[in-house]
Amino acid sequence: MKSADLDKLARRHGIGLTRPSPDNQEVAISGETKRKILQALKIDLAGAADHEIGAPRRQPAAKKIARSFLPDFLSNTPVWGISLQLYELRSARNWGIGDFEDLSDMADLAGSLGADFIGLTPLHAPFLADPERCSPYEPSSRQHLNPLYVAVDRLPGFACDPELERKLASLRQTDLVDYVGVAEIKLKALRDLWPVWRRRSVIDEAYDPADFDAFVAQGGNSLRLHALFECLSFSMVERGAGAGWQRWPADFQRFDSAAVAEFERGHADDVRFHMWLQWLAHRQLMQAADRARKAGLRIGLYLDLAVGEAVDGSATWSEPYIYLSKATIGSPPDPFAIDGQDWHLAGYLPSAIAAGEMSPFRRMVSAAMRYAGAIRIDHAAALRRLFLVPLGSKPDDGAYVRYPQDRLLQILAEVSAEHRCLVIGEDLGLIPKGLQDDLAAAHILSYRILSYEQDEKGFKPADTYPVLALACISTHDHRTLAGWWRGADIQDRCDHGIVPPDLTERHLEHRKRERRSLKAALKAAGLDLPAGLTARGSREALRELTVSAYRFIARTPSLLAAVRLADLTDEKKPTNIPGTSDSYPNWRPKLSVLLEDMTSSPLLKRVTAAMGEERPQNRGARERIADGRILNRQG
């Protein structure tokens, strides 16, 4: 195929012919990259007809952007909430990992403090047969839930014994979640309960067998195949083949093979058991959402959606025809990752993501919105484009591919209206031009992190934040504010070999300027700061800084403000260090404070009191939404 024809074919299928470089220049992608990306999009190069190569794809006429749901009360009341990782919660009763009962108790606490939502990292289904694969952002399936969050002790028929309690006490005492130990003990207890429940010898209104039957019928093939995958995954681990399907024998790598059908016939009860686990998770998450509403949280649960799924998980095994199979999601080279990044995540095919009445995208967002008053879309740039890295290639040999943004926004608008669920878009990093304006027009809230809101003059004033936004100080990928102030994040990157020592020195010098700039921004906002606050400030000085910083966030016109629970418990260990795998126990550190002792935390009392003063639930907002328009800037 001639180079010009290859370019035409690439453009026709939404492939960008250039990518950015670390110095912000546009670099042409190679012909080999174009061919590999076309193959990943399942385009037959040999069979590409001349008319397909030559005819430009007609762009649909511009339509008014569909608007997602916004609650009426936000028209005159900006709100705040608490963000956390469910697994990190400690309690006197859980089994070494935060669970849905802890979430319900956290909702009660948040409600008593005047919060209106609880923000959570993804609750997607992991690899139960390989609990060490614990990243919530590399799930096995985004359409199903994590059964490790089931509170087993709250199930009818459960009875503890001294030996079990001894094991549970040991799991509770660890500072890191022991996923293998938690999975082993929970799954054993659940398997013991399964035949008891199946015989209907214990009836409980919250766990009605008729509701389970309805859940299975509603879940249909998707639920059945996920449960079947789980059974196969455990079986393959026993054989030494691994939990992910790409290492399985060839005749088990297709869900519709004769070998898989024979396996299912021989393991019907086991498949039913894994459906039951999904139902238990569903029932308890619904109960937590109900507790949140009863506790007065007007938004309730705010759930996160990962940008992709594991390449070898339940989702790609169950529906291979809707996923990219020869490329993974990543990011192009930039100043902080000069070689680019390969996140090794499977993404939907652009041609399949919005296809059909129950499209993959619609099913995915519906699966989260059924429990939530808000969802956050990780890497919101994916609504317009994804950077794809061909298998076997380096990230700098990848390319951007266009996705059907208008249709995806339409689906979000329809599903959010159905579930009365607002939408937040994580619009950080390399964002295509105009996307933030389109998201604002679609009533999708921007995601604004304090340390990112800087320009050549320093930290931006609070009143420059957009109304349609969630404002926060940090996320799971950052240190707490106290850790950021001390430069602990910079030291982490050096210690784990992510950034070389010479660059670390430059970053530390830059952090000095950032500290001065933040102090200036807080003072300009009329906020108090402790005298003599330095990089090695005392614990009390850093607490005062944290309170003032949250007052700053609360004074922005942004409709939502999030308080990170790790800030309130003054955590010293990071949740996640991006760029590490084996060198740091990502997604494992627990909070240092028991849920039952949260109210005795001095910082929790001071920060939540400040949020309540700045954003009382009955106060009118500085900015209003009226007649479908936001009556101030969206900058």
XYZ file of C-alpha atoms in Angstrom:
635
model
C 0.000 0.000 0.000
C 1.337 3.418 -0.962
C 2.230 5.827 1.837
C -0.461 8.322 0.784
C -3.108 5.595 0.715
C -1.986 4.349 4.128
C -2.360 7.868 5.519
C -5.856 8.177 4.068
C -6.871 4.845 5.556
C -5.405 5.775 8.944
C -7.228 9.118 8.985
C -10.438 7.438 7.940
C -10.271 5.189 10.991
C -9.429 7.992 13.380
C -5.692 7.480 13.742
C -3.737 10.657 14.412
C -0.746 10.940 12.093
C 1.386 12.716 14.705
C 1.985 12.412 18.433
C 3.480 14.885 20.925
C 7.106 14.771 22.068
C 8.495 15.656 25.521
C 9.432 19.130 24.240
C 5.850 19.736 23.063
C 6.552 19.200 19.369
C 4.490 17.060 17.002
C 6.266 13.946 15.759
C 5.054 11.981 12.740
C 4.179 8.373 13.490
C 5.774 5.705 11.307
C 4.121 3.699 8.586
C 4.695 0.580 10.679
C 2.797 2.160 13.581
C -0.106 3.026 11.280
C -0.274 -0.571 10.048
C -0.140 -2.023 13.547
C -2.812 0.329 14.876
C -5.069 -0.438 11.904
C -4.644 -4.138 12.620
C -5.444 -3.495 16.296
C -8.647 -1.789 15.117
C -9.380 -5.023 13.204
C -9.005 -3.403 9.784
C -7.944 -5.871 7.088
C -5.185 -4.035 5.220
C -5.024 -6.587 2.441
C -8.768 -6.337 1.929
C -9.083 -2.550 2.199
C -10.974 -1.547 -0.913
C -9.864 1.386 -3.047
C -13.130 3.220 -2.356
C -12.551 2.853 1.387
C -9.061 4.291 1.076
C -10.069 7.148 -1.147
C -13.407 8.273 0.195
C -13.184 10.596 3.199
C -15.429 9.644 6.080
C -18.306 12.102 6.225
C -18.429 13.880 9.552
C -21.915 14.201 11.045
C -23.333 17.678 11.382
C -22.511 19.333 14.704
C -25.261 18.762 17.265
C -25.983 20.364 20.584
C -23.939 18.575 23.218
C -26.049 16.328 25.430
C -26.070 17.339 29.101
C -25.567 14.960 31.977
C -27.642 15.097 35.143
C -27.049 17.708 37.854
C -29.024 17.595 41.127
C -31.332 20.565 41.655
C -29.946 21.325 45.115
C -26.520 22.123 43.624
C -28.068 25.243 42.094
C -27.772 26.983 45.454
C -25.588 24.793 47.665
C -21.962 23.818 46.979
C -21.152 20.613 48.851
C -18.229 18.668 50.220
C -17.471 15.026 50.836
C -14.793 12.564 51.898
C -12.628 10.483 49.550
C -11.018 7.172 50.505
C -10.054 3.670 49.417
C -12.484 1.128 50.822
C -9.808 -1.520 51.437
C -7.764 0.894 53.621
C -10.438 1.215 56.324
C -9.575 -0.418 59.627
C -12.286 -1.480 62.047
C -12.573 -3.675 65.099
C -14.884 -6.068 63.235
C -13.679 -6.296 59.621
C -11.583 -9.167 58.287
C -8.357 -7.313 57.534
C -9.793 -5.285 54.673
C -12.373 -2.517 54.627
C -15.771 -3.867 53.583
C -19.291 -2.771 52.711
C -20.336 -2.700 56.363
C -17.425 -0.345 57.084
C -18.635 1.755 54.162
C -22.098 1.949 55.727
C -20.554 2.991 59.051
C -18.411 5.545 57.231
C -21.578 6.943 55.647
C -23.080 7.428 59.093
C -19.928 9.241 60.224
C -19.781 11.402 57.092
C -23.429 12.347 57.493
C -22.885 13.388 61.105
C -20.044 15.668 59.958
C -22.162 17.403 57.304
C -20.650 15.726 54.238
C -22.735 14.996 51.153
C -20.754 12.225 49.462
C -18.149 9.510 49.939
C -15.712 9.167 47.041
C -14.243 5.708 46.377
C -11.614 4.244 44.097
C -12.998 1.545 41.754
C -14.917 -1.384 43.251
C -14.531 -3.418 40.040
C -14.098 -7.188 40.037
C -10.469 -8.308 40.502
C -8.856 -11.688 39.858
C -10.194 -13.639 42.844
C -7.867 -16.524 42.022
C -4.836 -14.200 42.132
C -5.489 -11.748 44.988
C -2.032 -10.169 44.673
C -3.275 -8.453 41.511
C -4.954 -5.824 43.615
C -4.804 -2.599 41.594
C -8.358 -1.214 41.349
C -7.344 0.391 38.064
C -6.467 -2.928 36.365
C -9.631 -4.918 37.041
C -10.723 -8.187 35.559
C -14.126 -6.642 34.755
C -15.667 -3.193 35.167
C -19.200 -4.563 34.924
C -18.948 -6.636 38.105
C -17.994 -6.066 41.745
C -15.225 -7.120 44.111
C -16.545 -9.881 46.435
C -13.636 -9.331 48.849
C -15.595 -6.316 50.102
C -18.489 -8.507 51.270
C -18.958 -8.293 55.059
C -19.254 -12.018 55.722
C -20.171 -11.550 59.384
C -23.321 -9.691 58.327
C -24.695 -12.615 56.294
C -27.528 -14.728 57.698
C -26.329 -18.042 59.063
C -22.756 -16.942 59.730
C -21.259 -17.993 63.073
C -17.708 -17.295 64.221
C -15.573 -19.690 66.246
C -12.421 -19.114 68.352
C -10.029 -20.384 65.675
C -11.539 -18.152 62.997
C -11.502 -15.161 65.349
C -7.816 -15.760 66.025
C -7.055 -15.653 62.297
C -9.196 -12.548 61.841
C -7.413 -10.760 64.667
C -4.111 -11.448 62.938
C -5.391 -10.064 59.632
C -6.709 -6.930 61.336
C -3.356 -6.169 62.941
C -1.336 -5.919 59.719
C -0.432 -2.464 58.389
C -0.781 -3.741 54.812
C -3.794 -5.574 53.462
C -2.912 -9.265 53.193
C -4.965 -9.915 50.060
C -4.011 -13.586 49.884
C -4.944 -14.177 53.522
C -8.157 -12.160 53.221
C -9.230 -13.993 50.060
C -8.481 -17.395 51.542
C -10.436 -16.856 54.738
C -13.380 -15.039 53.144
C -13.847 -17.480 50.299
C -13.696 -20.447 52.661
C -16.349 -18.896 54.921
C -18.518 -18.053 51.933
C -18.218 -21.551 50.483
C -19.281 -22.939 53.858
C -22.315 -20.632 53.841
C -23.290 -21.362 50.239
C -24.883 -24.818 50.726
C -26.666 -23.577 53.850
C -28.150 -20.633 51.985
C -28.878 -22.731 48.898
C -31.026 -25.097 50.973
C -32.982 -21.994 52.030
C -32.589 -23.080 55.666
C -31.907 -19.458 56.616
C -34.257 -16.784 55.308
C -33.502 -13.102 55.698
C -35.421 -10.275 54.057
C -32.202 -8.601 52.909
C -31.003 -11.830 51.251
C -34.194 -13.201 49.735
C -33.585 -16.148 47.349
C -36.173 -14.703 44.972
C -34.051 -11.569 44.685
C -31.029 -13.717 43.846
C -32.976 -15.464 41.086
C -34.036 -12.085 39.687
C -30.429 -10.849 39.872
C -29.205 -13.872 37.916
C -31.921 -13.401 35.286
C -31.099 -9.709 34.936
C -27.343 -10.383 34.799
C -27.852 -12.758 31.906
C -24.919 -13.966 29.849
C -22.561 -11.313 31.204
C -22.965 -12.544 34.780
C -22.826 -16.213 33.780
C -19.623 -15.791 31.793
C -17.964 -13.778 34.554
C -18.799 -16.515 37.070
C -17.586 -19.157 34.634
C -14.336 -17.246 34.154
C -13.816 -17.162 37.922
C -14.280 -20.940 38.135
C -11.863 -21.550 35.287
C -9.395 -19.092 36.759
C -9.257 -21.000 40.057
C -8.957 -24.293 38.198
C -6.119 -22.977 36.022
C -4.228 -21.626 39.042
C -4.366 -25.138 40.529
C -2.904 -26.465 37.267
C -0.132 -23.842 37.320
C -1.429 -21.974 34.287
C -2.265 -18.717 36.100
C -5.404 -16.715 36.740
C -5.388 -14.799 33.436
C -6.727 -16.495 30.326
C -3.790 -15.694 28.038
C -1.708 -18.383 29.793
C -4.441 -21.031 29.637
C -4.437 -23.957 27.203
C -5.661 -22.828 23.795
C -8.986 -24.657 23.984
C -9.894 -22.703 27.131
C -8.960 -19.283 25.784
C -12.302 -18.943 23.978
C -15.478 -18.741 26.026
C -17.431 -20.535 23.298
C -15.165 -23.571 22.902
C -16.283 -27.152 23.422
C -13.775 -27.552 26.262
C -15.260 -24.586 28.127
C -18.798 -25.879 27.617
C -17.778 -29.276 29.024
C -16.085 -27.583 31.994
C -19.218 -25.545 32.725
C -21.418 -28.648 32.696
C -19.151 -30.248 35.278
C -19.001 -27.143 37.498
C -22.554 -25.825 37.419
C -22.764 -25.413 41.190
C -19.431 -23.586 41.326
C -20.599 -21.178 38.608
C -23.756 -20.564 40.600
C -21.617 -19.893 43.694
C -19.693 -17.121 41.933
C -22.964 -15.599 40.747
C -24.025 -15.653 44.400
C -20.853 -13.789 45.398
C -21.725 -11.062 42.906
C -25.250 -10.892 44.314
C -23.955 -10.591 47.891
C -21.668 -7.739 46.836
C -24.569 -6.115 45.006
C -26.914 -6.422 47.994
C -24.395 -5.000 50.465
C -23.358 -2.125 48.198
C -27.042 -1.276 47.738
C -27.407 -1.323 51.527
C -24.423 1.017 51.890
C -25.923 3.395 49.329
C -29.200 3.331 51.250
C -27.385 4.016 54.540
C -25.689 6.998 52.893
C -29.035 8.448 51.842
C -30.516 7.887 55.302
C -27.440 9.538 56.868
C -28.227 12.697 54.902
C -25.609 12.442 52.149
C -27.445 14.120 49.300
C -25.112 12.763 46.626
C -24.297 9.555 48.459
C -21.661 7.242 47.005
C -19.303 8.566 44.347
C -17.726 5.692 42.406
C -14.698 5.702 40.144
C -14.482 4.027 36.735
C -11.135 2.674 35.536
C -10.094 3.636 32.001
C -9.554 0.022 30.934
C -9.388 -3.599 32.036
C -6.737 -6.270 32.366
C -5.812 -7.748 29.021
C -6.269 -11.283 30.395
C -9.320 -10.872 32.589
C -12.970 -11.808 32.604
C -14.081 -8.920 30.393
C -11.731 -9.590 27.465
C -12.339 -13.343 27.697
C -16.130 -12.974 27.790
C -16.466 -10.406 24.987
C -13.275 -10.477 22.883
C -15.021 -8.962 19.876
C -15.535 -5.563 21.559
C -11.934 -5.088 22.757
C -8.683 -4.076 21.139
C -6.589 -7.229 21.056
C -3.319 -6.074 19.488
C -2.744 -2.785 21.304
C -2.993 -1.513 24.851
C -3.806 1.856 26.399
C -0.943 4.151 27.315
C 0.362 7.690 27.087
C 2.788 9.415 24.697
C 6.195 10.755 25.771
C 6.043 13.805 28.043
C 8.509 15.711 30.277
C 7.870 13.362 33.234
C 7.921 10.129 31.187
C 10.204 10.814 28.265
C 9.733 7.336 26.763
C 5.951 7.400 27.141
C 3.878 4.927 29.155
C 2.184 1.613 28.444
C -0.520 0.986 31.030
C -1.082 -2.556 29.690
C -4.852 -2.071 29.763
C -7.394 -3.350 27.282
C -9.714 -0.762 25.767
C -12.924 -0.957 23.796
C -12.771 -0.850 20.012
C -13.878 2.605 18.801
C -16.296 0.867 16.431
C -17.855 -1.192 19.260
C -17.828 1.050 22.336
C -21.129 2.807 21.564
C -22.660 0.276 19.169
C -26.111 -1.145 19.803
C -28.939 -0.298 22.163
C -27.052 -1.822 25.112
C -23.562 -0.798 24.066
C -20.486 -1.765 26.097
C -20.112 1.823 27.318
C -23.744 2.058 28.378
C -23.524 -1.221 30.286
C -20.320 -0.150 32.018
C -21.565 3.229 33.255
C -24.947 1.750 34.193
C -23.197 -0.874 36.320
C -21.710 1.924 38.462
C -24.570 4.424 38.394
C -27.061 1.929 39.827
C -25.345 2.424 43.207
C -24.016 5.962 42.907
C -25.033 9.592 43.104
C -21.859 10.496 41.224
C -19.288 8.711 39.082
C -15.784 9.794 38.128
C -14.437 8.811 34.731
C -10.728 8.126 35.036
C -8.781 9.654 32.113
C -11.708 11.571 30.655
C -9.672 12.252 27.515
C -10.759 8.735 26.498
C -14.157 10.184 25.649
C -12.452 11.725 22.615
C -9.252 9.734 22.056
C -6.940 7.065 23.453
C -3.215 6.638 22.973
C -2.700 3.064 21.826
C 0.566 1.129 22.003
C 0.822 -1.843 19.606
C 1.745 -5.126 21.282
C 5.491 -5.659 21.167
C 6.180 -1.968 20.566
C 7.483 0.740 22.855
C 5.136 3.552 23.946
C 6.862 6.075 21.685
C 5.744 3.900 18.757
C 2.080 4.404 19.657
C -0.578 6.698 18.227
C -3.764 8.497 19.187
C -7.056 7.026 17.981
C -10.344 8.917 17.889
C -13.422 7.685 19.782
C -17.083 8.675 19.173
C -17.219 11.532 21.695
C -20.687 12.844 20.794
C -22.261 9.416 21.151
C -20.471 8.711 24.444
C -21.637 12.045 25.869
C -25.170 11.223 24.734
C -25.025 7.874 26.537
C -23.719 9.543 29.698
C -26.559 12.061 29.545
C -29.209 9.361 29.124
C -27.900 6.988 31.807
C -27.138 9.768 34.300
C -30.697 11.090 33.926
C -32.093 7.586 34.417
C -30.113 7.057 37.630
C -30.004 10.730 38.747
C -26.240 10.491 38.908
C -23.849 13.355 38.218
C -20.647 12.813 36.210
C -17.089 13.946 36.950
C -14.346 13.729 34.334
C -10.703 13.337 35.384
C -9.397 15.868 32.865
C -5.718 15.979 33.864
C -2.545 15.447 31.854
C -2.526 15.552 28.060
C -6.011 16.808 27.237
C -7.053 17.415 23.617
C -7.832 21.006 22.770
C -11.436 21.975 23.440
C -12.307 18.861 25.436
C -12.705 20.704 28.742
C -15.099 23.133 27.056
C -17.104 20.227 25.642
C -17.246 18.524 29.044
C -18.434 21.742 30.676
C -21.124 22.101 27.991
C -22.136 18.496 28.772
C -22.443 19.371 32.499
C -19.584 16.977 33.308
C -17.603 18.295 36.249
C -13.908 19.015 35.835
C -11.414 17.550 38.312
C -9.166 20.167 39.914
C -6.239 19.240 42.177
C -4.665 22.037 44.200
C -1.052 21.333 43.220
C -2.011 21.261 39.522
C -3.764 24.633 39.651
C -0.670 26.760 39.052
C 0.497 29.101 36.321
C 3.555 31.263 35.762
C 2.429 33.481 38.657
C 2.071 30.604 41.116
C -0.995 28.989 42.677
C -4.222 30.268 41.181
C -6.643 32.173 43.438
C -9.610 30.192 44.734
C -12.114 32.256 42.786
C -10.575 31.242 39.442
C -11.637 27.613 39.818
C -14.553 26.649 37.566
C -18.033 26.173 38.994
C -18.585 22.882 37.225
C -15.790 21.074 39.016
C -14.712 18.951 41.944
C -11.852 20.625 43.815
C -9.477 18.635 46.024
C -5.989 18.764 47.475
C -4.712 15.348 46.423
C -5.680 11.872 45.240
C -4.558 8.280 45.733
C -1.626 8.971 43.363
C -0.256 11.751 45.581
C 1.144 12.179 49.036
C -0.978 13.849 51.690
C -0.633 17.635 51.859
C 1.855 17.291 54.746
C 3.863 14.779 52.696
C 3.794 17.048 49.637
C 4.958 19.974 51.776
C 7.938 17.958 53.013
C 8.781 16.809 49.472
C 8.155 13.161 50.348
C 6.698 12.509 46.886
C 9.885 13.765 45.230
C 12.008 11.574 47.478
C 9.766 8.580 46.686
C 10.379 8.984 42.962
C 14.132 9.156 43.560
C 14.203 6.211 45.985
C 12.343 3.968 43.537
C 14.461 4.929 40.542
C 11.680 6.736 38.702
C 13.575 10.037 38.562
C 17.405 10.373 38.543
C 19.170 12.236 41.387
C 20.047 15.316 39.302
C 16.415 15.798 38.314
C 15.372 15.170 41.914
C 17.500 18.130 43.022
C 15.757 20.343 40.477
C 12.363 19.131 41.682
C 13.290 19.878 45.296
C 14.319 23.401 44.326
C 11.041 23.840 42.485
C 9.142 22.594 45.543
C 10.700 25.435 47.559
C 9.125 27.901 45.134
C 5.832 26.010 45.293
C 5.761 26.219 49.073
C 6.292 29.981 48.929
C 3.616 30.314 46.277
C 1.084 28.259 48.243
C 1.677 30.340 51.357
C 1.125 33.481 49.299
C -2.123 32.124 47.815
C -3.483 31.146 51.231
C -2.561 34.515 52.730
C -4.158 36.339 49.790
C -7.345 34.366 50.532
C -7.276 35.713 54.101
C -6.345 32.396 55.654
C -4.171 31.977 58.715
C -0.825 30.206 58.571
C 1.392 29.135 61.452
C 4.370 31.398 62.115
C 7.714 30.247 60.732
C 6.254 27.446 58.600
C 9.175 25.735 56.872
C 9.736 22.518 54.929
C 10.428 20.779 58.255
C 7.443 22.279 60.009
C 6.212 20.707 63.214
C 3.302 18.290 63.224
C 1.030 20.991 64.638
C 2.171 23.541 62.051
C 1.402 21.110 59.225
C -2.014 20.441 60.726
C -2.757 24.176 60.673
C -1.579 24.312 57.065
C -3.894 21.424 56.173
C -6.902 23.137 57.750
C -6.162 26.388 55.896
C -5.645 24.567 52.595
C -9.023 22.866 52.927
C -10.667 26.197 53.721
C -9.093 27.465 50.496
C -10.559 24.535 48.536
C -13.944 25.048 50.192
C -13.965 28.712 49.145
C -13.651 27.913 45.463
C -16.878 28.254 43.456
C -16.566 24.572 42.440
C -19.772 22.688 43.152
C -17.976 19.795 44.866
C -14.984 19.758 47.203
C -13.396 16.510 48.379
C -11.530 15.959 51.650
C -9.095 13.070 51.531
C -9.432 10.781 54.537
C -5.676 10.088 54.523
C -5.111 13.800 55.195
C -7.393 13.644 58.210
C -5.590 10.645 59.729
C -2.161 12.111 58.882
C -0.911 9.082 56.945
C 2.846 8.714 56.442
C 2.767 6.031 53.746
C 1.572 6.735 50.193
C -1.384 4.808 48.809
C 0.238 4.350 45.420
C 3.512 5.445 43.835
C 2.872 5.696 40.074
C 5.655 4.091 38.088
C 6.384 1.369 40.656
C 5.289 -2.256 40.722
C 7.302 -4.591 42.965
C 9.380 -1.950 44.761
C 6.429 -0.526 46.733
C 3.270 -2.237 48.098
C 0.792 -0.176 46.091
C -2.900 -0.439 47.022
C -2.097 -2.202 50.293
C -1.431 0.363 53.094
C -4.205 0.650 55.655
C -5.137 3.785 57.526
C -3.434 4.222 60.884
C -6.703 4.968 62.717
C -9.604 2.626 63.425
C -12.963 3.641 62.011
C -14.363 3.550 65.549
C -11.689 6.063 66.660
C -12.032 8.508 63.756
C -13.962 11.086 65.755
C -11.074 11.387 68.212
C -8.713 12.521 65.435
C -7.879 16.214 66.059
C -7.322 16.904 62.369
C -10.605 15.266 61.356
C -12.489 17.475 63.781
C -10.766 20.655 62.639
C -10.924 20.069 58.891
C -14.531 18.872 58.816
C -15.576 21.758 61.072
C -13.886 24.149 58.644
C -15.652 22.531 55.672
C -18.971 22.836 57.488
C -18.352 26.511 58.158
C -17.327 27.257 54.578
C -19.965 25.029 52.962
C -22.912 24.633 55.337
C -25.652 22.512 53.838
C -28.212 25.330 53.891
C -26.012 28.054 52.423
C -26.618 29.535 48.953
C -23.844 29.068 46.468
C -21.816 31.965 45.191
C -22.600 30.798 41.694
C -25.955 29.503 40.475
C -27.213 27.249 37.776
C -30.347 28.624 36.176
C -32.242 27.938 32.974
C -29.709 25.270 32.123
C -26.834 27.776 32.056
C -23.911 28.264 34.439
C -23.975 31.955 35.264
C -20.247 32.619 35.425
C -16.981 31.693 33.726
C -15.973 28.105 33.083
C -12.239 28.854 33.015
